[in-house]
């Protein structure tokens, strides 16, 4: 199976320009160079952008970063290599020997034999300044350049790892057989977004998920809304209660987070140290406790008894506002809390009727988390034909949703699902205040810069 | 790390309704039930949809499918269970003992102790008919029900596996360390689609990819166009030539296909047997041969010398049409063929100028494959400031693309990338004629049914 790749790798080596006197150097990422075990003078080639330059009498020190890790690779060169063009921001290709570093700051350094300037950087015009730590707000003005900073580099590496963690939660790699721990042992789909479509799929495959961009015309400039955001949605057939859904939601949050923490240690540390001090402890607190469950009715009672004055007076039958969500999470000791069973009148037609009274509710669930508020939203879906028919009639939607009713005519099953906002998830685990800093190209009301 | 999951699984068992006299049955997917190694009377619960019913004097045979595999599970029940409601299409929950089957048709069968009808199926109204093999065109009318057929079930399981294979090609799981075979050892991003944005990222991370939905207002009813399709895009920094890109493209095609073939054997077999006879051999032919490379100029020469009459006369400087692509692939012995170096005038402003003449070309590459035509498109990007500036000025785009020019001012690097249409890839490996059959919810001109 890997034959093709090996062949290509062999071809690739042939095309790299041979270094005179030496055999062709192996191209290494900065991450692989830093992690090299043997440093017995191996000849390598490293490519990246200069992060710092320090010129001493006879030696020149460069730090080169290629985005593969937070740490840069130290390049040590003879001062004869010194040149104006070897400046912060320039791209370079360095060939030389990977050796053990005499300094304690790093294990390995690259003794340069050849340094090629690939692309200059106009330092005066470059919005990123050498040795400055730019605030995230400043960097937001330069979406095309900000990934060159430590902060955005770390956040985006974590985003990538979290994406992988979510895929892996839902669909463990077929190479790793862990049947006992495999929640979603049936197909995972990247499909058009939308719960109703997932319900179609869940009528043939018992567990499905989708992960992709979602567009909402949210007219909000808040620090937790975007017009385009990523969403993880899952739909599960043959569920018995909201409990079944909440178990998967808690499992997804905790398993993905553990994976990110163990695979992106340095990057997460940077966020927890410089961007959101104290976040490490807050996150540990969330991970080690069981998430709590309260009903909407209980939540309203808690809010009514609060000593705090709210802008919007809490009342049964009215939606929870951000200020209410914040209070509830705090009240729960900053442990994520599921709020379940919302008023029927507040929720869309497809949610399952609890048939209770006089305060009529549906089997809906939201997960509120510290710092962010609502992170997940989900529900059992109305699988009973006549209940759904009535709800559709009440909303005047019967004609448009005939296909959706059909799903209840032909082998209907109890099912439910949820969605998790991916950017809010990243905000929550990293403690990043503004949602615009956890997505490469934020789009929001009146702003679509790139 | 898997602590949370195990806990949840334990909780989950507690919530399932206990079967009187027995300990609670373990819930199994059909796939897991079929693959069970020990069948010493284990009590299990299986949920799914009835695919067939056969009633004999004293025994009732059901086949239950839950989408986890092509094969259904045979349920054997006492005839006392017989009921009108146990019909094709109904959803059921069956509890019983998993035992060795006396028949050679299957290893395992489920001896039913309890059968619960979860949802009836109105057989008269149900558009899928028992024991009929419906043509794909017929099924296209029922996007909300067609995943319940063998054909669509197989195609969508393969789609899911191919998605995983592509992710795994670009970002091998961090649990499987294969540094030598790791092309994309730096972050993989699911981001807003679009090559120009990937280029931004490639100015900080040397290898990036994205995989998600793409929207094009293609006014085409053809069997290979959709208004919404999925695209894999990759961008690589520090490339030296088109050769570098073509190696990754060929590697992606071959590695992902091998993975699909080995993980979805039965599903692929169904397609290759019933939907596209002969496709197995055609695919093997593609996999075992090195892809070919010809220049656009050579391609036009081949077409000019063809005995075939084309609707569009082949001519240097004019785009290749579908009929031309088909001829070229056939001419190349039905091996995928890279066509490189297209006329500058035909291609967008960002492609790298080959500075040749008098027939001025850019470093673009398309991969043509049997049955489908163009599958990949890519190019080296113009990384030289002054060349790009001139191209932008010529297209009147200088002002809008100042940010794109900036990428060439601050540490520019030679780079290039490509995109692959995911649905066309599936068509190509499976031999599926119409693109609307390899995506759950096809959207195309004048049609957005669901």
mmCIF file of N, CA and C in Angstrom, chain A residues 5 8-9 11 15 27 32 47 49 66-68 89 91 118-120 122 125-126 144 148 156-157 160 163 169 174 180-181 185-192 197 200 203-206 228 230 238 240 247 251 263 403 406-407 409-414 443 450, chain B residues 5 8-9 15 27 32 47-49 66-68 89 91 118-120 122 125-126 144 148 156-157 160 163 169 174 180-181 185-192 197 200 203-205 228 230 238 240 247 251 263 403 406-407 409-414 443 450:
data_model
loop_
_atom_site.group_PDB
_atom_site.id
_atom_site.type_symbol
_atom_site.label_atom_id
_atom_site.label_comp_id
_atom_site.label_asym_id
_atom_site.label_seq_id
_atom_site.Cartn_x
_atom_site.Cartn_y
_atom_site.Cartn_z
ATOM 1 N N UNK A 5 4.006 5.616 -2.442
ATOM 2 C CA UNK A 5 4.633 6.736 -1.743
ATOM 3 C C UNK A 5 6.144 6.636 -1.707
ATOM 4 N N UNK A 8 7.594 7.579 -4.943
ATOM 5 C CA UNK A 8 7.569 9.009 -5.173
ATOM 6 C C UNK A 8 8.664 9.696 -4.377
ATOM 7 N N UNK A 9 8.850 9.242 -3.182
ATOM 8 C CA UNK A 9 9.878 9.843 -2.340
ATOM 9 C C UNK A 9 11.251 9.656 -2.994
ATOM 10 N N UNK A 11 11.841 9.351 -6.186
ATOM 11 C CA UNK A 11 11.909 10.259 -7.323
ATOM 12 C C UNK A 11 12.222 11.669 -6.851
ATOM 13 N N UNK A 15 15.260 14.780 -7.751
ATOM 14 C CA UNK A 15 15.093 16.094 -8.350
ATOM 15 C C UNK A 15 15.739 17.207 -7.525
ATOM 16 N N UNK A 27 15.700 16.655 2.730
ATOM 17 C CA UNK A 27 14.916 17.806 3.134
ATOM 18 C C UNK A 27 14.147 17.454 4.412
ATOM 19 N N UNK A 32 10.904 17.959 12.316
ATOM 20 C CA UNK A 32 11.672 16.720 12.239
ATOM 21 C C UNK A 32 13.149 16.956 12.578
ATOM 22 N N UNK A 47 13.991 24.510 5.019
ATOM 23 C CA UNK A 47 13.460 25.699 4.358
ATOM 24 C C UNK A 47 12.445 26.381 5.272
ATOM 25 N N UNK A 49 11.137 30.513 7.162
ATOM 26 C CA UNK A 49 11.209 31.967 7.261
ATOM 27 C C UNK A 49 12.056 32.354 8.479
ATOM 28 N N UNK A 66 9.210 27.002 9.966
ATOM 29 C CA UNK A 66 8.438 26.671 8.765
ATOM 30 C C UNK A 66 6.994 26.310 9.100
ATOM 31 N N UNK A 67 6.560 26.659 10.307
ATOM 32 C CA UNK A 67 5.170 26.401 10.687
ATOM 33 C C UNK A 67 4.912 24.999 11.208
ATOM 34 N N UNK A 68 5.926 24.129 11.131
ATOM 35 C CA UNK A 68 5.695 22.759 11.584
ATOM 36 C C UNK A 68 5.765 22.623 13.097
ATOM 37 N N UNK A 89 11.782 37.768 8.525
ATOM 38 C CA UNK A 89 10.694 37.655 7.550
ATOM 39 C C UNK A 89 11.103 37.076 6.212
ATOM 40 N N UNK A 91 12.528 34.478 3.424
ATOM 41 C CA UNK A 91 12.492 33.018 3.336
ATOM 42 C C UNK A 91 13.865 32.524 2.889
ATOM 43 N N UNK A 118 15.652 32.899 -0.450
ATOM 44 C CA UNK A 118 14.635 32.526 -1.429
ATOM 45 C C UNK A 118 13.757 33.733 -1.760
ATOM 46 N N UNK A 119 13.341 34.450 -0.739
ATOM 47 C CA UNK A 119 12.520 35.646 -0.963
ATOM 48 C C UNK A 119 12.843 36.703 0.079
ATOM 49 N N UNK A 120 13.095 37.928 -0.377
ATOM 50 C CA UNK A 120 13.388 39.022 0.562
ATOM 51 C C UNK A 120 12.143 39.467 1.294
ATOM 52 N N UNK A 122 10.636 43.063 2.828
ATOM 53 C CA UNK A 122 10.769 44.503 2.959
ATOM 54 C C UNK A 122 10.415 44.877 4.408
ATOM 55 N N UNK A 125 8.099 47.907 5.389
ATOM 56 C CA UNK A 125 6.677 47.792 5.063
ATOM 57 C C UNK A 125 6.004 46.617 5.774
ATOM 58 N N UNK A 126 6.794 45.662 6.236
ATOM 59 C CA UNK A 126 6.242 44.440 6.841
ATOM 60 C C UNK A 126 5.521 44.794 8.142
ATOM 61 N N UNK A 144 -3.712 37.972 5.990
ATOM 62 C CA UNK A 144 -2.846 37.265 5.043
ATOM 63 C C UNK A 144 -1.428 37.091 5.569
ATOM 64 N N UNK A 148 2.149 34.014 10.371
ATOM 65 C CA UNK A 148 3.603 33.960 10.593
ATOM 66 C C UNK A 148 4.002 34.261 12.038
ATOM 67 N N UNK A 156 -3.541 27.855 15.007
ATOM 68 C CA UNK A 156 -3.932 27.128 13.797
ATOM 69 C C UNK A 156 -3.426 25.691 13.803
ATOM 70 N N UNK A 157 -2.289 25.451 14.423
ATOM 71 C CA UNK A 157 -1.859 24.050 14.574
ATOM 72 C C UNK A 157 -2.828 23.301 15.487
ATOM 73 N N UNK A 160 -5.967 22.504 13.616
ATOM 74 C CA UNK A 160 -5.760 21.352 12.754
ATOM 75 C C UNK A 160 -5.833 20.052 13.551
ATOM 76 N N UNK A 163 -9.386 19.280 14.599
ATOM 77 C CA UNK A 163 -10.130 18.727 13.463
ATOM 78 C C UNK A 163 -9.880 17.222 13.366
ATOM 79 N N UNK A 169 -12.574 10.795 16.737
ATOM 80 C CA UNK A 169 -13.585 10.406 17.727
ATOM 81 C C UNK A 169 -14.739 9.677 17.042
ATOM 82 N N UNK A 174 -9.195 3.063 10.456
ATOM 83 C CA UNK A 174 -9.416 1.639 10.243
ATOM 84 C C UNK A 174 -8.154 0.838 10.545
ATOM 85 N N UNK A 180 -14.298 -1.891 20.940
ATOM 86 C CA UNK A 180 -15.031 -1.627 22.164
ATOM 87 C C UNK A 180 -15.266 -0.144 22.395
ATOM 88 N N UNK A 181 -14.369 0.656 21.853
ATOM 89 C CA UNK A 181 -14.454 2.077 22.154
ATOM 90 C C UNK A 181 -14.968 2.876 20.966
ATOM 91 N N UNK A 185 -19.406 3.335 14.573
ATOM 92 C CA UNK A 185 -18.772 2.282 13.793
ATOM 93 C C UNK A 185 -19.343 2.209 12.393
ATOM 94 N N UNK A 186 -20.165 3.157 12.031
ATOM 95 C CA UNK A 186 -20.725 3.202 10.682
ATOM 96 C C UNK A 186 -20.324 4.509 10.011
ATOM 97 N N UNK A 187 -20.602 4.633 8.737
ATOM 98 C CA UNK A 187 -19.968 5.702 7.960
ATOM 99 C C UNK A 187 -20.078 7.105 8.540
ATOM 100 N N UNK A 188 -19.021 7.829 8.335
ATOM 101 C CA UNK A 188 -18.973 9.233 8.698
ATOM 102 C C UNK A 188 -19.024 10.007 7.395
ATOM 103 N N UNK A 189 -19.822 11.023 7.346
ATOM 104 C CA UNK A 189 -19.979 11.739 6.099
ATOM 105 C C UNK A 189 -19.630 13.194 6.213
ATOM 106 N N UNK A 190 -18.859 13.644 5.297
ATOM 107 C CA UNK A 190 -18.726 15.065 5.070
ATOM 108 C C UNK A 190 -19.780 15.361 4.026
ATOM 109 N N UNK A 191 -20.853 15.963 4.400
ATOM 110 C CA UNK A 191 -21.932 16.153 3.438
ATOM 111 C C UNK A 191 -22.399 17.588 3.521
ATOM 112 N N UNK A 192 -23.408 17.928 2.749
ATOM 113 C CA UNK A 192 -23.968 19.256 2.895
ATOM 114 C C UNK A 192 -24.415 19.382 4.330
ATOM 115 N N UNK A 197 -30.859 16.894 6.732
ATOM 116 C CA UNK A 197 -30.222 15.976 5.792
ATOM 117 C C UNK A 197 -29.542 14.822 6.516
ATOM 118 N N UNK A 200 -32.004 12.197 7.178
ATOM 119 C CA UNK A 200 -32.210 11.305 6.034
ATOM 120 C C UNK A 200 -31.213 10.154 6.099
ATOM 121 N N UNK A 203 -31.639 7.459 8.633
ATOM 122 C CA UNK A 203 -32.686 6.490 8.352
ATOM 123 C C UNK A 203 -32.154 5.291 7.579
ATOM 124 N N UNK A 204 -30.845 5.202 7.433
ATOM 125 C CA UNK A 204 -30.261 4.050 6.733
ATOM 126 C C UNK A 204 -28.936 3.635 7.359
ATOM 127 N N UNK A 205 -28.244 4.610 7.923
ATOM 128 C CA UNK A 205 -26.988 4.354 8.629
ATOM 129 C C UNK A 205 -27.236 4.822 10.056
ATOM 130 N N UNK A 206 -26.988 3.999 11.045
ATOM 131 C CA UNK A 206 -27.498 4.379 12.367
ATOM 132 C C UNK A 206 -26.738 5.510 13.056
ATOM 133 N N UNK A 228 -19.612 32.895 8.895
ATOM 134 C CA UNK A 228 -19.208 31.577 8.409
ATOM 135 C C UNK A 228 -18.449 30.881 9.526
ATOM 136 N N UNK A 230 -17.493 26.785 11.415
ATOM 137 C CA UNK A 230 -17.473 25.344 11.190
ATOM 138 C C UNK A 230 -18.315 24.651 12.245
ATOM 139 N N UNK A 238 -32.083 5.117 16.947
ATOM 140 C CA UNK A 238 -32.393 4.204 18.039
ATOM 141 C C UNK A 238 -31.910 4.728 19.391
ATOM 142 N N UNK A 240 -32.622 6.340 23.086
ATOM 143 C CA UNK A 240 -33.749 6.172 23.992
ATOM 144 C C UNK A 240 -34.106 7.437 24.752
ATOM 145 N N UNK A 247 -24.277 11.816 26.596
ATOM 146 C CA UNK A 247 -23.071 11.003 26.756
ATOM 147 C C UNK A 247 -22.121 11.186 25.577
ATOM 148 N N UNK A 251 -18.526 12.963 25.753
ATOM 149 C CA UNK A 251 -17.422 12.135 25.275
ATOM 150 C C UNK A 251 -16.629 12.830 24.179
ATOM 151 N N UNK A 263 -1.232 16.024 21.914
ATOM 152 C CA UNK A 263 -0.507 16.152 20.638
ATOM 153 C C UNK A 263 -0.022 17.564 20.324
ATOM 154 N N UNK A 403 -41.311 15.330 2.239
ATOM 155 C CA UNK A 403 -40.218 14.348 2.233
ATOM 156 C C UNK A 403 -39.767 14.029 3.659
ATOM 157 N N UNK A 406 -42.249 11.775 5.163
ATOM 158 C CA UNK A 406 -42.032 10.439 4.574
ATOM 159 C C UNK A 406 -41.113 9.580 5.439
ATOM 160 N N UNK A 407 -40.088 10.224 6.007
ATOM 161 C CA UNK A 407 -39.125 9.470 6.812
ATOM 162 C C UNK A 407 -39.831 8.806 7.995
ATOM 163 N N UNK A 409 -42.951 7.630 7.721
ATOM 164 C CA UNK A 409 -43.933 6.685 7.184
ATOM 165 C C UNK A 409 -43.308 5.324 6.887
ATOM 166 N N UNK A 410 -42.019 5.355 6.633
ATOM 167 C CA UNK A 410 -41.365 4.157 6.119
ATOM 168 C C UNK A 410 -40.275 3.674 7.074
ATOM 169 N N UNK A 411 -40.662 3.057 8.152
ATOM 170 C CA UNK A 411 -39.666 2.510 9.069
ATOM 171 C C UNK A 411 -39.009 3.589 9.910
ATOM 172 N N UNK A 412 -39.846 4.398 10.571
ATOM 173 C CA UNK A 412 -39.319 5.469 11.422
ATOM 174 C C UNK A 412 -38.606 4.885 12.643
ATOM 175 N N UNK A 413 -37.616 5.600 13.156
ATOM 176 C CA UNK A 413 -36.941 5.169 14.389
ATOM 177 C C UNK A 413 -36.733 6.364 15.300
ATOM 178 N N UNK A 414 -36.747 6.146 16.617
ATOM 179 C CA UNK A 414 -36.412 7.247 17.526
ATOM 180 C C UNK A 414 -34.965 7.667 17.273
ATOM 181 N N UNK A 443 -15.170 35.764 8.636
ATOM 182 C CA UNK A 443 -16.141 36.551 7.899
ATOM 183 C C UNK A 443 -17.290 36.857 8.849
ATOM 184 N N UNK A 450 -10.794 39.112 3.144
ATOM 185 C CA UNK A 450 -10.153 38.300 2.092
ATOM 186 C C UNK A 450 -11.193 37.408 1.433
ATOM 187 N N UNK B 5 -14.450 7.606 27.425
ATOM 188 C CA UNK B 5 -15.283 6.783 26.552
ATOM 189 C C UNK B 5 -15.759 5.517 27.237
ATOM 190 N N UNK B 8 -18.497 6.231 29.572
ATOM 191 C CA UNK B 8 -19.742 6.492 28.875
ATOM 192 C C UNK B 8 -20.372 5.194 28.392
ATOM 193 N N UNK B 9 -19.531 4.326 27.900
ATOM 194 C CA UNK B 9 -20.043 3.061 27.401
ATOM 195 C C UNK B 9 -20.705 2.286 28.543
ATOM 196 N N UNK B 15 -28.456 2.101 30.732
ATOM 197 C CA UNK B 15 -29.720 2.700 30.338
ATOM 198 C C UNK B 15 -30.536 1.804 29.409
ATOM 199 N N UNK B 27 -25.660 -4.148 22.737
ATOM 200 C CA UNK B 27 -26.113 -3.669 21.442
ATOM 201 C C UNK B 27 -24.984 -3.799 20.435
ATOM 202 N N UNK B 32 -20.668 -5.650 13.271
ATOM 203 C CA UNK B 32 -19.992 -6.316 14.381
ATOM 204 C C UNK B 32 -20.592 -7.695 14.652
ATOM 205 N N UNK B 47 -30.391 -3.543 15.912
ATOM 206 C CA UNK B 47 -31.445 -2.646 15.442
ATOM 207 C C UNK B 47 -31.213 -2.301 13.979
ATOM 208 N N UNK B 48 -32.287 -2.209 13.215
ATOM 209 C CA UNK B 48 -32.099 -1.864 11.809
ATOM 210 C C UNK B 48 -33.395 -1.947 11.037
ATOM 211 N N UNK B 49 -33.257 -2.048 9.723
ATOM 212 C CA UNK B 49 -34.415 -2.070 8.842
ATOM 213 C C UNK B 49 -34.511 -3.436 8.151
ATOM 214 N N UNK B 66 -28.440 -2.325 8.942
ATOM 215 C CA UNK B 66 -28.408 -1.023 9.622
ATOM 216 C C UNK B 66 -27.422 -0.055 8.970
ATOM 217 N N UNK B 67 -27.002 -0.370 7.737
ATOM 218 C CA UNK B 67 -26.107 0.534 7.017
ATOM 219 C C UNK B 67 -24.638 0.341 7.350
ATOM 220 N N UNK B 68 -24.340 -0.503 8.349
ATOM 221 C CA UNK B 68 -22.929 -0.664 8.724
ATOM 222 C C UNK B 68 -22.191 -1.605 7.791
ATOM 223 N N UNK B 89 -38.820 -2.900 4.856
ATOM 224 C CA UNK B 89 -38.760 -1.464 5.116
ATOM 225 C C UNK B 89 -39.034 -1.057 6.552
ATOM 226 N N UNK B 91 -38.653 -0.784 10.606
ATOM 227 C CA UNK B 91 -37.498 -0.796 11.500
ATOM 228 C C UNK B 91 -37.811 -1.684 12.695
ATOM 229 N N UNK B 118 -40.243 -1.205 15.577
ATOM 230 C CA UNK B 118 -39.987 0.171 16.024
ATOM 231 C C UNK B 118 -40.787 1.151 15.171
ATOM 232 N N UNK B 119 -40.789 0.926 13.855
ATOM 233 C CA UNK B 119 -41.553 1.805 12.970
ATOM 234 C C UNK B 119 -42.086 1.016 11.783
ATOM 235 N N UNK B 120 -43.374 1.146 11.494
ATOM 236 C CA UNK B 120 -43.954 0.456 10.350
ATOM 237 C C UNK B 120 -43.526 1.083 9.035
ATOM 238 N N UNK B 122 -45.208 1.662 5.250
ATOM 239 C CA UNK B 122 -46.378 1.594 4.385
ATOM 240 C C UNK B 122 -45.922 1.083 3.011
ATOM 241 N N UNK B 125 -47.098 2.597 -0.421
ATOM 242 C CA UNK B 125 -46.607 3.934 -0.743
ATOM 243 C C UNK B 125 -45.083 3.995 -0.868
ATOM 244 N N UNK B 126 -44.394 3.016 -0.288
ATOM 245 C CA UNK B 126 -42.921 3.040 -0.247
ATOM 246 C C UNK B 126 -42.356 2.921 -1.663
ATOM 247 N N UNK B 144 -34.272 11.233 -0.325
ATOM 248 C CA UNK B 144 -34.432 11.025 1.118
ATOM 249 C C UNK B 144 -34.604 9.556 1.487
ATOM 250 N N UNK B 148 -31.303 3.670 1.510
ATOM 251 C CA UNK B 148 -31.706 2.359 2.032
ATOM 252 C C UNK B 148 -31.475 1.220 1.039
ATOM 253 N N UNK B 156 -22.091 5.235 -0.634
ATOM 254 C CA UNK B 156 -21.882 6.200 0.454
ATOM 255 C C UNK B 156 -20.903 5.683 1.507
ATOM 256 N N UNK B 157 -20.854 4.384 1.719
ATOM 257 C CA UNK B 157 -19.806 3.858 2.607
ATOM 258 C C UNK B 157 -18.431 4.080 1.977
ATOM 259 N N UNK B 160 -17.421 7.665 2.348
ATOM 260 C CA UNK B 160 -16.942 7.912 3.699
ATOM 261 C C UNK B 160 -15.498 7.422 3.866
ATOM 262 N N UNK B 163 -13.081 9.669 2.026
ATOM 263 C CA UNK B 163 -12.839 10.890 2.795
ATOM 264 C C UNK B 163 -11.749 10.633 3.836
ATOM 265 N N UNK B 169 -4.007 10.463 4.017
ATOM 266 C CA UNK B 169 -2.867 10.692 3.118
ATOM 267 C C UNK B 169 -2.146 11.976 3.493
ATOM 268 N N UNK B 174 -1.685 10.808 14.303
ATOM 269 C CA UNK B 174 -0.529 11.005 15.173
ATOM 270 C C UNK B 174 -0.222 9.745 15.972
ATOM 271 N N UNK B 180 8.855 8.593 7.608
ATOM 272 C CA UNK B 180 9.472 8.500 6.295
ATOM 273 C C UNK B 180 8.451 8.669 5.171
ATOM 274 N N UNK B 181 7.214 8.319 5.475
ATOM 275 C CA UNK B 181 6.210 8.317 4.411
ATOM 276 C C UNK B 181 5.239 9.473 4.549
ATOM 277 N N UNK B 185 3.727 16.773 6.778
ATOM 278 C CA UNK B 185 4.013 16.639 8.188
ATOM 279 C C UNK B 185 3.646 17.890 8.951
ATOM 280 N N UNK B 186 3.034 18.822 8.304
ATOM 281 C CA UNK B 186 2.609 20.047 8.966
ATOM 282 C C UNK B 186 1.099 20.189 8.867
ATOM 283 N N UNK B 187 0.537 21.157 9.570
ATOM 284 C CA UNK B 187 -0.917 21.142 9.769
ATOM 285 C C UNK B 187 -1.758 21.013 8.520
ATOM 286 N N UNK B 188 -2.846 20.329 8.686
ATOM 287 C CA UNK B 188 -3.850 20.179 7.644
ATOM 288 C C UNK B 188 -5.029 21.026 8.082
ATOM 289 N N UNK B 189 -5.587 21.761 7.182
ATOM 290 C CA UNK B 189 -6.672 22.641 7.558
ATOM 291 C C UNK B 189 -7.942 22.389 6.797
ATOM 292 N N UNK B 190 -9.006 22.315 7.535
ATOM 293 C CA UNK B 190 -10.306 22.432 6.928
ATOM 294 C C UNK B 190 -10.611 23.905 7.021
ATOM 295 N N UNK B 191 -10.542 24.609 5.938
ATOM 296 C CA UNK B 191 -10.716 26.047 6.015
ATOM 297 C C UNK B 191 -11.662 26.489 4.920
ATOM 298 N N UNK B 192 -11.906 27.762 4.813
ATOM 299 C CA UNK B 192 -12.709 28.233 3.707
ATOM 300 C C UNK B 192 -12.017 27.787 2.447
ATOM 301 N N UNK B 197 -6.510 31.503 -0.656
ATOM 302 C CA UNK B 197 -6.411 31.468 0.799
ATOM 303 C C UNK B 197 -5.414 30.426 1.272
ATOM 304 N N UNK B 200 -2.062 31.871 1.242
ATOM 305 C CA UNK B 200 -1.753 32.644 2.452
ATOM 306 C C UNK B 200 -1.162 31.716 3.507
ATOM 307 N N UNK B 203 2.308 30.429 3.112
ATOM 308 C CA UNK B 203 3.375 31.385 3.416
ATOM 309 C C UNK B 203 3.817 31.316 4.864
ATOM 310 N N UNK B 204 3.326 30.334 5.600
ATOM 311 C CA UNK B 204 3.732 30.177 7.000
ATOM 312 C C UNK B 204 3.849 28.712 7.392
ATOM 313 N N UNK B 205 3.042 27.878 6.747
ATOM 314 C CA UNK B 205 3.092 26.432 6.968
ATOM 315 C C UNK B 205 3.426 25.853 5.605
ATOM 316 N N UNK B 228 -22.850 22.161 -6.410
ATOM 317 C CA UNK B 228 -22.136 22.026 -5.137
ATOM 318 C C UNK B 228 -21.370 20.724 -5.170
ATOM 319 N N UNK B 230 -17.557 18.601 -3.679
ATOM 320 C CA UNK B 230 -16.484 18.616 -2.685
ATOM 321 C C UNK B 230 -15.137 18.649 -3.385
ATOM 322 N N UNK B 238 8.039 25.860 -1.467
ATOM 323 C CA UNK B 238 9.389 25.435 -1.828
ATOM 324 C C UNK B 238 9.375 24.293 -2.844
ATOM 325 N N UNK B 240 9.972 22.842 -6.634
ATOM 326 C CA UNK B 240 10.943 23.223 -7.644
ATOM 327 C C UNK B 240 10.386 23.166 -9.061
ATOM 328 N N UNK B 247 3.901 14.401 -8.531
ATOM 329 C CA UNK B 247 4.181 13.276 -7.644
ATOM 330 C C UNK B 247 3.154 13.184 -6.521
ATOM 331 N N UNK B 251 0.422 10.280 -6.078
ATOM 332 C CA UNK B 251 0.474 9.607 -4.777
ATOM 333 C C UNK B 251 -0.874 9.639 -4.076
ATOM 334 N N UNK B 263 -10.276 -1.391 2.444
ATOM 335 C CA UNK B 263 -11.211 -1.242 3.572
ATOM 336 C C UNK B 263 -12.685 -1.371 3.192
ATOM 337 N N UNK B 403 -3.309 42.520 -1.245
ATOM 338 C CA UNK B 403 -2.917 41.571 -0.192
ATOM 339 C C UNK B 403 -2.201 40.366 -0.793
ATOM 340 N N UNK B 406 1.227 41.384 -1.618
ATOM 341 C CA UNK B 406 1.987 41.450 -0.359
ATOM 342 C C UNK B 406 2.722 40.154 -0.048
ATOM 343 N N UNK B 407 2.067 39.019 -0.360
ATOM 344 C CA UNK B 407 2.677 37.723 -0.056
ATOM 345 C C UNK B 407 4.004 37.576 -0.791
ATOM 346 N N UNK B 409 5.995 40.202 -1.302
ATOM 347 C CA UNK B 409 6.905 41.251 -0.840
ATOM 348 C C UNK B 409 7.651 40.828 0.416
ATOM 349 N N UNK B 410 7.029 39.910 1.164
ATOM 350 C CA UNK B 410 7.559 39.592 2.492
ATOM 351 C C UNK B 410 7.942 38.119 2.601
ATOM 352 N N UNK B 411 9.092 37.783 2.032
ATOM 353 C CA UNK B 411 9.549 36.398 2.148
ATOM 354 C C UNK B 411 8.802 35.450 1.237
ATOM 355 N N UNK B 412 8.728 35.803 -0.043
ATOM 356 C CA UNK B 412 8.040 34.957 -1.030
ATOM 357 C C UNK B 412 8.789 33.642 -1.225
ATOM 358 N N UNK B 413 8.071 32.588 -1.556
ATOM 359 C CA UNK B 413 8.718 31.310 -1.860
ATOM 360 C C UNK B 413 8.063 30.695 -3.086
ATOM 361 N N UNK B 414 8.840 29.924 -3.875
ATOM 362 C CA UNK B 414 8.208 29.200 -4.987
ATOM 363 C C UNK B 414 7.217 28.197 -4.417
ATOM 364 N N UNK B 443 -26.980 18.876 -5.909
ATOM 365 C CA UNK B 443 -27.565 20.158 -6.302
ATOM 366 C C UNK B 443 -26.958 20.568 -7.632
ATOM 367 N N UNK B 450 -33.789 18.694 -2.108
ATOM 368 C CA UNK B 450 -33.822 18.735 -0.637
ATOM 369 C C UNK B 450 -32.978 19.905 -0.133
#
